XYZ file of C-alpha atoms in Angstrom:
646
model
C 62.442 131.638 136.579
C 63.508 129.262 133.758
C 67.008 130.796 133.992
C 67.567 129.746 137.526
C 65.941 126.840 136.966
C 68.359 126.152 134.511
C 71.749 127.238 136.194
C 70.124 124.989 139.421
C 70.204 122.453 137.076
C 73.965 122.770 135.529
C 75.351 123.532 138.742
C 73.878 119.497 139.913
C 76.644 116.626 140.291
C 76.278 113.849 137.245
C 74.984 111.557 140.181
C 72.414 114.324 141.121
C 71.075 114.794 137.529
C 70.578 111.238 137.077
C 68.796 111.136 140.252
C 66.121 113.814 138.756
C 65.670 112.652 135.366
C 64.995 108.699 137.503
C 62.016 110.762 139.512
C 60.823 112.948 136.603
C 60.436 109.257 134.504
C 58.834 107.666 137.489
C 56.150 110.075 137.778
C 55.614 110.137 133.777
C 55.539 106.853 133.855
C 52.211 106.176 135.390
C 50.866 109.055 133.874
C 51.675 108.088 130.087
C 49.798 104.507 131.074
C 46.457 106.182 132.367
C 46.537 108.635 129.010
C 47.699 105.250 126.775
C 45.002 102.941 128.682
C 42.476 105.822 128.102
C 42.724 106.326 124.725
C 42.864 102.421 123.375
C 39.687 102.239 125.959
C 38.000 105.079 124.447
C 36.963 106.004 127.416
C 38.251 108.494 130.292
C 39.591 105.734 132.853
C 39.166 106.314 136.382
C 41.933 104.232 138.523
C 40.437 101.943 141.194
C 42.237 100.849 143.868
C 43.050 97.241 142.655
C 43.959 98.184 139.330
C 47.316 100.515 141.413
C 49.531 97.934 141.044
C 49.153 98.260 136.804
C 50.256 101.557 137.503
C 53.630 100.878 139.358
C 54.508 97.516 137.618
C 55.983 99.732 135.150
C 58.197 101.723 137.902
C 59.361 97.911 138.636
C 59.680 96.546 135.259
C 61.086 99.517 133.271
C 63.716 100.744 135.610
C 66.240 97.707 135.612
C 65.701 97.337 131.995
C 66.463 101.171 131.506
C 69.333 101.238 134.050
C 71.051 97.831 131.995
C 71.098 99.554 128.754
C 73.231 102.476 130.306
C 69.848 105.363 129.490
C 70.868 106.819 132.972
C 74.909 106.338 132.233
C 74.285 108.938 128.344
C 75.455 112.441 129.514
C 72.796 114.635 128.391
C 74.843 116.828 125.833
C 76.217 113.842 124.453
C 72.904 112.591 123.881
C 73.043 111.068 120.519
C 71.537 108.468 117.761
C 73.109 105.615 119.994
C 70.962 106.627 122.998
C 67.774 107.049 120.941
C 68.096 103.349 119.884
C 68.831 102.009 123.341
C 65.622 103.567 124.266
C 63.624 102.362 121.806
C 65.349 98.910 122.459
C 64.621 99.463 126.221
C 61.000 100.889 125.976
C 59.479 97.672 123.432
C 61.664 95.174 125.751
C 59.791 97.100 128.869
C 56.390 97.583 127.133
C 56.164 93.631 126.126
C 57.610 92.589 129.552
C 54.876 94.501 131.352
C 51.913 93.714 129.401
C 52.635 89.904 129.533
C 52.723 90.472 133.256
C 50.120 92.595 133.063
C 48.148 89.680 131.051
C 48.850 86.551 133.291
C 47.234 88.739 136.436
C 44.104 89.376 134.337
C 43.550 92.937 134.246
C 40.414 93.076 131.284
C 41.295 97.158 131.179
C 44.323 95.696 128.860
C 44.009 95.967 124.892
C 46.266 96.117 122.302
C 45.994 99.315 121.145
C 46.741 100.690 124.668
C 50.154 98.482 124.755
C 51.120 99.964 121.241
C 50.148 103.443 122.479
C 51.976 102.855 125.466
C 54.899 101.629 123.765
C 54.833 104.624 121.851
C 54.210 107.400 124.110
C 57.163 105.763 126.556
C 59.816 106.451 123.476
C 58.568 109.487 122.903
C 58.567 110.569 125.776
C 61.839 109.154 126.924
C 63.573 110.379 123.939
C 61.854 113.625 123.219
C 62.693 114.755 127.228
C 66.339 114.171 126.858
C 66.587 116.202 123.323
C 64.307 118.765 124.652
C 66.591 119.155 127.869
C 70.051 118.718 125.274
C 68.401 121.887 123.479
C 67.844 123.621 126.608
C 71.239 123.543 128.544
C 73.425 122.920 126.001
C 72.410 124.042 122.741
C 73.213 127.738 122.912
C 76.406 127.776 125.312
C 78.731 127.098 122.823
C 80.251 131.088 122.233
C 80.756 131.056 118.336
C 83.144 134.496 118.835
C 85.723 131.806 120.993
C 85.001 128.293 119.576
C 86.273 127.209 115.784
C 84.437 127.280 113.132
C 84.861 123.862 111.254
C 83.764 122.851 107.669
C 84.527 119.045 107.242
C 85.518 118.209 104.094
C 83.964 114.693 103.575
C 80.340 113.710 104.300
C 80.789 109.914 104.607
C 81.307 107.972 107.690
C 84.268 109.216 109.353
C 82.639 112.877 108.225
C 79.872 112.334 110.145
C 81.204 110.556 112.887
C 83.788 113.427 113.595
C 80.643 116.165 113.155
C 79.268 114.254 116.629
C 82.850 114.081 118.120
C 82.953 118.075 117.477
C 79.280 118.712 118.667
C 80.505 117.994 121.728
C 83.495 120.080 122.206
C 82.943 123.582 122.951
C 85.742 124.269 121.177
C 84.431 123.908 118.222
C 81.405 124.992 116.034
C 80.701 122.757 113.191
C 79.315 124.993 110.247
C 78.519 122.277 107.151
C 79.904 119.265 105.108
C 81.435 119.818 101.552
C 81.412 117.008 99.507
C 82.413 116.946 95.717
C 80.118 113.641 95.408
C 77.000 114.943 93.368
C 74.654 112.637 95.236
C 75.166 113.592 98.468
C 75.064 117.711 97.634
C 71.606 119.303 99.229
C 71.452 116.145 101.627
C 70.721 116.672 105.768
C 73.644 114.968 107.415
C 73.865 115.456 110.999
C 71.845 118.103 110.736
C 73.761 120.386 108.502
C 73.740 120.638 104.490
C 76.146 119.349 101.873
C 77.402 121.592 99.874
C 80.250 121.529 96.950
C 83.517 123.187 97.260
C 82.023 125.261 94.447
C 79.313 126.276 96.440
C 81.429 126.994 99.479
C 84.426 128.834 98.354
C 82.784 132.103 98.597
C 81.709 131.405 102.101
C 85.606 130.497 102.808
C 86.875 133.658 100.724
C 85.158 135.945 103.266
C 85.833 133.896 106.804
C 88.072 135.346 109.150
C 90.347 133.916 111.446
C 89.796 130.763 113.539
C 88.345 128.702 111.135
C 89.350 125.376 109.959
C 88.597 122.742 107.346
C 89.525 119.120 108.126
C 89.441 116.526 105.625
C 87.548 113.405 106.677
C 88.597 111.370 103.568
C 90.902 109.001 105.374
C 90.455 105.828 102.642
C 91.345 109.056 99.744
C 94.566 108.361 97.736
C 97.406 110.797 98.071
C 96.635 112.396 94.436
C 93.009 113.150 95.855
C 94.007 114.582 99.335
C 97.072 116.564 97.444
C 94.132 117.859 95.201
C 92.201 118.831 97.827
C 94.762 120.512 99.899
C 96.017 122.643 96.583
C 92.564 123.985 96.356
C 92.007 125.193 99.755
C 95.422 126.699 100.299
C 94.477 130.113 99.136
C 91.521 130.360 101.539
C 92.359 132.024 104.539
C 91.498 128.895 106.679
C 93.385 126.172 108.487
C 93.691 122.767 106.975
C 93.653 119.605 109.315
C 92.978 116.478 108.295
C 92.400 113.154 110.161
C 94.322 109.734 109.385
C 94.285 107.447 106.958
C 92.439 104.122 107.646
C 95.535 102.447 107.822
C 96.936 104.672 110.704
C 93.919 104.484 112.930
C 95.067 102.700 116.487
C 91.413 101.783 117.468
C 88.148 102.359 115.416
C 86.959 105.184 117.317
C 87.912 108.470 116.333
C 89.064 111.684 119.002
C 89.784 114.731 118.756
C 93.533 114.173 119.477
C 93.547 111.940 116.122
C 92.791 115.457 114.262
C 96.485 116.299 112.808
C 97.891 118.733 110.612
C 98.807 118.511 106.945
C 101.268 115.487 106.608
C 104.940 116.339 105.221
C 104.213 114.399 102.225
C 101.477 116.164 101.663
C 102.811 119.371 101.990
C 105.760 118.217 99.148
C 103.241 116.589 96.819
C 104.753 113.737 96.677
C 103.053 110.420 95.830
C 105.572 107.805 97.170
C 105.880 104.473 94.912
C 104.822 100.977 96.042
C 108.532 98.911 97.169
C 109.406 95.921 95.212
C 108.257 93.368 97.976
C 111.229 91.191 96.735
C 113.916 93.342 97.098
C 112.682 94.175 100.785
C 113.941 91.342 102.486
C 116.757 89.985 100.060
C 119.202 91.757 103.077
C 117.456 91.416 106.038
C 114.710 88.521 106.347
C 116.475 85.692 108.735
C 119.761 87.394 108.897
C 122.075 89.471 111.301
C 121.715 93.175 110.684
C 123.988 95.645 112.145
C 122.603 98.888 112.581
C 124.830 101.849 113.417
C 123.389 105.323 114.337
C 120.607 103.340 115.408
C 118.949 106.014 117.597
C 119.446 108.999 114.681
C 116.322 110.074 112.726
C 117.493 107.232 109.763
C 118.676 104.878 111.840
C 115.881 104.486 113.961
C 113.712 104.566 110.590
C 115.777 101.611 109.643
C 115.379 99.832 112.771
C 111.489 100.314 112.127
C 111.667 98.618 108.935
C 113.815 96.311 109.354
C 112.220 94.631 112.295
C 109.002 94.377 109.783
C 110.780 92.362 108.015
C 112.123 89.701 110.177
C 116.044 89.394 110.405
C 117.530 86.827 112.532
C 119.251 89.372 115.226
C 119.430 93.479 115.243
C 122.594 94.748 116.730
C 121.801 98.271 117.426
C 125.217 100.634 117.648
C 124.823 103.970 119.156
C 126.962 106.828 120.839
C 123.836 108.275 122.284
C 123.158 106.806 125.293
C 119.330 108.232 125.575
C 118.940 107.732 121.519
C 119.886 104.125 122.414
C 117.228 103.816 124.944
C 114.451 105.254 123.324
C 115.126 103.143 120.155
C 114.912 100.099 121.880
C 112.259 100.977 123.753
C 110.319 101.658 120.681
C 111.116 98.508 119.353
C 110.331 96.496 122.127
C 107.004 98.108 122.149
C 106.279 97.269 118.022
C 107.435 93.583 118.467
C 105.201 93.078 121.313
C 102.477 93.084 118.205
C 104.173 90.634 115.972
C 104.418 87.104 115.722
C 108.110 86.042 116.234
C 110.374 86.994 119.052
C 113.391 88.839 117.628
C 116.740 88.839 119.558
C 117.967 92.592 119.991
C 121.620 93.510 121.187
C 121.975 97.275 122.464
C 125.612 98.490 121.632
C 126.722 101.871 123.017
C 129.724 103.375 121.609
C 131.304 104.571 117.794
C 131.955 102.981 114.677
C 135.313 104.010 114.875
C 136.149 102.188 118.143
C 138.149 99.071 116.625
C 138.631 97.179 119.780
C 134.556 97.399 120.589
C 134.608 96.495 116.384
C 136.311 93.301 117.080
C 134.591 92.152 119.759
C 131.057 92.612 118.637
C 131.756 90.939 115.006
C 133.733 87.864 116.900
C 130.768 87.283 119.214
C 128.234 87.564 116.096
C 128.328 86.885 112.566
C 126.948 90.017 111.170
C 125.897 89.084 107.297
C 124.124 92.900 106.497
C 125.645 96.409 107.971
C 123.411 99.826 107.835
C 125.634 102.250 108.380
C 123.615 105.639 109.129
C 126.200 106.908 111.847
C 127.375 110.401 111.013
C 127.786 113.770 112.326
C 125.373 115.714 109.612
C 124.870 118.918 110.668
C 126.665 121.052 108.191
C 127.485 124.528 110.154
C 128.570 122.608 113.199
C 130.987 120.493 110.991
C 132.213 123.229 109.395
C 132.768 124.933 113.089
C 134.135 121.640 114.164
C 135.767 119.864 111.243
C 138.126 117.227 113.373
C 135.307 115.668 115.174
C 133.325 115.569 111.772
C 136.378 114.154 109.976
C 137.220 111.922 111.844
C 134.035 109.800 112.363
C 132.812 110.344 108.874
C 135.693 109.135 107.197
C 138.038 107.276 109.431
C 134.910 105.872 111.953
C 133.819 104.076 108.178
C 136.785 103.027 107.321
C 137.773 101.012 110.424
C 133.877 99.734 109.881
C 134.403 98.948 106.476
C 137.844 97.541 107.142
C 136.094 94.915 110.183
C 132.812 94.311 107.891
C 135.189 92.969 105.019
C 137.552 91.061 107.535
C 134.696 89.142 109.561
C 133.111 88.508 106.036
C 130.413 90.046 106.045
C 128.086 89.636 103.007
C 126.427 93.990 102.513
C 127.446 96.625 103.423
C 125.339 100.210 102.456
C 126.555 103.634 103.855
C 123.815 106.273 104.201
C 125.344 109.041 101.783
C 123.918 112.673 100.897
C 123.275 114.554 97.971
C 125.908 117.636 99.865
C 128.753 114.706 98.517
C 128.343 116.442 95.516
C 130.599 119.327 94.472
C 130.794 119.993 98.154
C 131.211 123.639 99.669
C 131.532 122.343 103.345
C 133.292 119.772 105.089
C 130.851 118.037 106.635
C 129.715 116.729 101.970
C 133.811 116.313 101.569
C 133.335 113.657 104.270
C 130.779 111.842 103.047
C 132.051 111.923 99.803
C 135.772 110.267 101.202
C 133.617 108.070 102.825
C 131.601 106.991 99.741
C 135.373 106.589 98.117
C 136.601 104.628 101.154
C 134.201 102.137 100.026
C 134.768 102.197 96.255
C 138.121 101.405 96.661
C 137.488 98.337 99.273
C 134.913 97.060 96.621
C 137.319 97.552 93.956
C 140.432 95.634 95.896
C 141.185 91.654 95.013
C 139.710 89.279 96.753
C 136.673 91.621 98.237
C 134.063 89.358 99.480
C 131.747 92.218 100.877
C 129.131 94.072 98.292
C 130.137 97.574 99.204
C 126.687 99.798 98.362
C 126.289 103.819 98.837
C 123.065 105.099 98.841
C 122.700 108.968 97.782
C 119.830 111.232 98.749
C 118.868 114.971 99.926
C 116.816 116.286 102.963
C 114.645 114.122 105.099
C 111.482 115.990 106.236
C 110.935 115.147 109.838
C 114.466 114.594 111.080
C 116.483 116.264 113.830
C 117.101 120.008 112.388
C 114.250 119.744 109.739
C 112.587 123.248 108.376
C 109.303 121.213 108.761
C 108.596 121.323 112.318
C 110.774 124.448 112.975
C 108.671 126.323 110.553
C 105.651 124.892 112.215
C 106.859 126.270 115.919
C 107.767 129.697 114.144
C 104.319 129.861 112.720
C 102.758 129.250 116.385
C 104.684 131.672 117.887
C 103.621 134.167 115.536
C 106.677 134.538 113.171
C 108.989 135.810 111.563
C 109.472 132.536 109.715
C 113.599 132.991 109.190
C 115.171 131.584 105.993
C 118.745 131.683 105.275
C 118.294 132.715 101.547
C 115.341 133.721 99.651
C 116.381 131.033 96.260
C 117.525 128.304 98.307
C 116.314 125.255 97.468
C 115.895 121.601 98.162
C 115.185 117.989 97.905
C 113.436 116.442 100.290
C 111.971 113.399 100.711
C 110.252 111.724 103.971
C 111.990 109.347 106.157
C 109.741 106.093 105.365
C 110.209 106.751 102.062
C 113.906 107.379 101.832
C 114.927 104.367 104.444
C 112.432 102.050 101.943
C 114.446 102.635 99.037
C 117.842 102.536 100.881
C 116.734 98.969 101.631
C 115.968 98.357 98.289
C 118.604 99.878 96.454
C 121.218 97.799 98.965
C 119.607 94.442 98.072
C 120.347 95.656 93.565
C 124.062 95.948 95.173
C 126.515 94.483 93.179
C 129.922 95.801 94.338
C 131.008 99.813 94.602
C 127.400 100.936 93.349
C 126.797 104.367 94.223
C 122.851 104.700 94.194
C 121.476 107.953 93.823
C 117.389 108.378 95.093
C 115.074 110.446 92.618
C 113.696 113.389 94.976
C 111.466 114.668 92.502
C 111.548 118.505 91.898
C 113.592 120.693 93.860
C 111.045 122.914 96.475
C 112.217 126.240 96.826
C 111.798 126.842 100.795
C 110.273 130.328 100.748
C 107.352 128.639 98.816
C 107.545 125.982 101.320
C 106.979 128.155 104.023
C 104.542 130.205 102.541
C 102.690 126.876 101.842
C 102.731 126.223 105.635
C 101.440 129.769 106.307
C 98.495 130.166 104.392
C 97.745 126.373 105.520
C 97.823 127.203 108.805
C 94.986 129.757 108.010
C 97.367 133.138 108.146
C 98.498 135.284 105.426
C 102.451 135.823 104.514
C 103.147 139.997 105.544
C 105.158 141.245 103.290
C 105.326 144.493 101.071
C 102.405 143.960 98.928
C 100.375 142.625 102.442
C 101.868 144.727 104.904
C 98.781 143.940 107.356
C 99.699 139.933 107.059
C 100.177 137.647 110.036
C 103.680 136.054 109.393
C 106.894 137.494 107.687
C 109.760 135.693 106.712
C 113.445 136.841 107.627
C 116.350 135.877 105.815
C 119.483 135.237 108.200
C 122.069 134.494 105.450
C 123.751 131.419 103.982
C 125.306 129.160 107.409
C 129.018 128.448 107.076
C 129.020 125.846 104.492
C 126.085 125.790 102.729
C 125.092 126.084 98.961
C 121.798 128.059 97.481
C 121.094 124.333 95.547
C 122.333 120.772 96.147
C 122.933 118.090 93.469
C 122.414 114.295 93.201
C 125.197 113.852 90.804
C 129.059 114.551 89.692
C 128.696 113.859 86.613
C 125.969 112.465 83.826
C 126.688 109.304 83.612
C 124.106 107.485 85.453
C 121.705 104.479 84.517
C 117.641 103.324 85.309
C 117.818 100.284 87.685
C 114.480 97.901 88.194
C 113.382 100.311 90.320
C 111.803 103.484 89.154
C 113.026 105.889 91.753
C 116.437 104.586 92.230
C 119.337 105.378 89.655
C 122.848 104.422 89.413
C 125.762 106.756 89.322
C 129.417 105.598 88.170
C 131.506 108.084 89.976
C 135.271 108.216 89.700
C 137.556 107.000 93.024
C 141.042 106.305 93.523
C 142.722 103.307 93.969
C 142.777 101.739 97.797
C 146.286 102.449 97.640
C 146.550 106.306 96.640
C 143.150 106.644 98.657
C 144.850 105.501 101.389
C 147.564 108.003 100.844
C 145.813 110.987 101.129
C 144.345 109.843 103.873
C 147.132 109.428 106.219
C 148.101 112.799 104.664
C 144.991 114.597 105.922
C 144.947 112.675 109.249
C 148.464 114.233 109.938
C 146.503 117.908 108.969
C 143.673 117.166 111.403
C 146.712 116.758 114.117
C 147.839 120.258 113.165
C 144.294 121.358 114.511
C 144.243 124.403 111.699
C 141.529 124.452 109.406
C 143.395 126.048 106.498
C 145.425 123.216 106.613
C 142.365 120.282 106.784
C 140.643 122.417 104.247
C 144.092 122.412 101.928
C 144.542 118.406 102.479
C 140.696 117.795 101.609
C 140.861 119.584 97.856
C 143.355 117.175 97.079
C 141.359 113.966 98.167
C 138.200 115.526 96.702
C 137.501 116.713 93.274
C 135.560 119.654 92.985
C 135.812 120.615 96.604
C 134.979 124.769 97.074
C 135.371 125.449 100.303
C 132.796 127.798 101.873
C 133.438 131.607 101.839
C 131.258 134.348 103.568
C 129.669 136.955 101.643
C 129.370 140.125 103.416
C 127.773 141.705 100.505
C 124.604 139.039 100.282
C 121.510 141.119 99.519
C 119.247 138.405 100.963
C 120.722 139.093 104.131
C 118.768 141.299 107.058
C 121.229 143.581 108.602
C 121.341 143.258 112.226
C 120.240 139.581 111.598
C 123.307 137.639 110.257
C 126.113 136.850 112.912
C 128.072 134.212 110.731
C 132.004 134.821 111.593
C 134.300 132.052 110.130
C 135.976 129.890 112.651
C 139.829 129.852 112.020
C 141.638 127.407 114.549
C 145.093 128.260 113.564
């Protein structure tokens, strides 16, 4: 009986149940007055026919009161510590409004302890029904085998807040707080325990899959979440966390705001606080030219740079959607700040002299970004003209224009693959870097020429960060092209922060050089991102593990390490994470040379040939050869083949 009773209940339109729980309270109602005017009477009251209208003045009198404070709008299985304080808001308001009334007609059955009793029994009642029928149609349809199990790491405010938020989603099945403050362990919040991590590791140790921790800390430093995140990686659970105060868009948490581990985070790395003064020495009421603006620096650049107030942003792009989007994005941020900033939308290359000369006659450009570049080392190597020639010769003719239309900075985007290069696509930013030397170096140079130097960006276009993360979802393998390669990496904000900085310590030729930290070696990277995700690596020692990683073999071009330097002689600047290299260049005059020697080999269209005319622009060029023999390489798995174009 109560089970159809129930399912006639949950099969009812919203409109419908409101409809019954508005007659259930109006025949309660009167009832809860005769038992209230009975009892502060002391007597059994029998109702005369006068005295009916004390008996429906409540019906009139409660009901708009009830109905304004939204008691009829609360979903029942949201029902919630918000709705029990509207109702006891609603039921003294209602209570005090009818017994005034109640008063001025001059019903002598009135006393005050049946108005307290009836203010009393009207809560209860009003908020005991809807917990008793929250129990009773929702509290056991949650299926625990299908639903997450969730331990929230953090019993403060947003803790709790995102324990409600979860109680209603049958997704998930909260199990308990953990909480390494000692004041809050053995504590009821939201109805579950606090318990420390001590206290809950074993509980974790033994969980099985779909379970999840998320860390509710969002006003925790980075050294605290990092700590926390170390600790639960070898539990076999997922770790989520929600945002930091400062990213919240509203006050009110959802579900959607529940993320996964941040790329810093992941790293380690605890990212330093900018020199505020440096910040705007090259931007704040000045033109900035931003090329590459729609690439995953560039548009970082664009990002920060708007912050920070410049005159005019001239935004050069070949990418006609990158272009959009960019300015669209833009658009969108300044519609929250204070001044109106003029933006100019620029589609074409850097190494388009006639579009060159146009755009710097029609604006006096005093700062250039230049982040335009093909970077993609295997499809360089695979396609060295089209690399060549916009790497080297696209920032020349842009170097060339910047210095002729006077232009005060000028900072190329560099890369740590400069460095001893094995593939074309570092010989060309290393020319590049050189280009600019020499122009700094040259009489008369009125432009501070700056090169900033730096390794992997987590987050951009071609990232291992979120193609790992769609390997892992699909259920593996994980593939890795060697099993000691390592990296630097560093996240976007981060890195385009210090470019800015280090351009504004420019002083002429400086080629700055970014400290990355440590080196990561990527198969613990990935086997980070595995065991956060909640999954175990499968390997030899744990055949019966949920994701394996594959090793595909070094690309065309690539190197096991990269370096930040040629040689050691580099210097501290006022800034603790940027350094300054003094690397060796040629003169303008023999670089210039060498260069009209290896734009006659990229004519030829042979890649010995560019590869021949490159070793004698750059020292310490190795030019990449395939190993057939690599024992880090899967059989079956590695289809590298050298391109020859000869």
């Amino acid at each position: 009986m109560l089970s159809k009773l129930k399912s006639f209940f949950l099969q009812r339109s919203r409109s419908q149940k409101r409809l019954i729980m508005i007659a259930l309270d109006a025949v309660m109602l009167p009832i809860l007055l005769w038992t209230a005017l009975s009892l502060g009477n002391n007597t059994f009251v029998v109702p005369v026919l006068k005295e009916l209208i004390l008996y429906f003045l409540p019906i009139i009198i409660f009901f708009p009161i009830l109905i304004k404070t939204g008691l009829y709008k609360s979903v029942l299985r949201s029902f919630q510590n918000k709705t029990i304080i509207n109702i006891l808001i609603a039921t003294l308001v209602s209570t005090l409004g009818w017994a005034i009334i109640t008063k001025l007609i001059g019903f002598s059955i009135l006393t005050k302890s049946s108005v307290i009793l009836y203010w009393l029994g009207t809560f209860t009642y009003m908020a005991g029904s809807r917990l008793l029928f929250q129990y009773w149609l929702y509290g056991d349809k949650k299926n625990r085998d299908k639903s997450k199990r969730v331990y929230i790491y953090g019993a403060g405010v947003a803790g709790t807040q995102l324990a409600g938020l979860l109680a209603d989603d049958d997704a998930y099945s909260v199990e308990g707080f953990i909480d390494d403050d000692a004041s809050l362990r053995g504590w009821n919040v939201s109805g579950m325990n606090v318990k420390s991590f001590d206290k809950t590791a074993p509980i974790l140790i033994e969980e099985e899959v779909n379970t999840e921790v998320i860390i509710a800390m969002p006003s925790v430093d980075r050294s605290k979440r990092q700590f926390i995140i170390d600790r639960l990686e070898p539990f076999p659970v997922k770790v989520r966390t929600i945002p930091a105060v400062a990213d919240f868009t509203s006050g009110d948490l959802r579900v959607s705001d529940i993320k996964d581990i941040d790329i810093d985070d992941l790293l380690g790395r605890i990212p330093v606080k900018p020199d505020n003064k440096l910040l705007p020495a090259n931007i704040s009421g000045k033109v900035v030219l931003l090329t590459g603006a729609g690439g995953s620096i560039g548009s970082e650049l664009c990002r920060q740079v708007l912050q920070l107030k410049p005159k005019k942003m001239i935004l050069l792009e070949l990418s006609e959607f990158a272009l959009y989007q960019i300015e669209q994005e833009l658009t969108e941020i300044m519609s929250n700040l204070e001044d109106e900033i003029e933006i100019e939308r620029i589609l074409g290359s850097c190494g388009d002299q006639s579009l060159l000369d146009r755009l710097f006659t029609r604006n006096k450009v005093q700062t250039v970004y230049h982040a335009a570049a093909y970077k993609h080392v295997p499809l360089v190597e695979e396609n060295p003209i089209a690399g060549l020639t916009n790497n080297i010769f696209g920032t020349r003719t842009l170097a060339r224009t910047s210095l002729s239309s006077n232009v005060e900075t000028f900072i190329l985007i560099s890369t740590d693959k400069a460095v001893r290069p094995t593939n074309i696509m570092g010989c060309s930013k290393r020319i590049a870097e050189m280009v600019l030397q020499s122009l700094a170096d040259s009489p008369n140079c009125t432009t501070t020429f700056s090169m900033v130097r730096f390794g992997n960006v987590l987050g951009s276009s071609g990232s291992v960060v979120p193609k790992f993360r769609q390997q892992i979802a699909d259920g593996g393998p994980i593939t890795v092209t060697h099993k000691d390669i390592t990296r630097y990496f560093m996240s976007i904000p981060e890195a385009v922060q210090l470019v800015i900085q280090a351009g504004a310590m420019g002083q002429g030729g400086d080629v700055f050089v970014l400290d990355m930290g440590e080196s990561v070696k990527i198969c613990d990277l990935a086997t980070k991102m595995i065991r956060l995700s909640g999954l175990n690596l499968k390997d030899e020692s744990n055949p019966d593990g949920d994701i394996e990683l594959s090793y595909s073999g070094l690309r065309p071009g690539e190197k096991l390490y990269e370096e930040l330097l040629i040689g050691d002689n580099v210097k501290r600047t006022e800034h603790s994470r940027i350094m300054q290299a003094n690397e060796e260049f040629l003169s303008i005059k023999e670089l210039n040379s060498l260069l009209e020697k290896l734009n006659t080999a990229l004519l030829s269209d042979n890649v010995e040939t560019i590869k021949k005319s490159l070793k004698t622009v750059v020292s310490g060029y190795t030019p990449w050869i395939f190993k057939s023999n690599d024992k880090n390489i899967d059989k079956g798995t590695s289809k590298i083949v050298p391109i020859n174009r000869s």
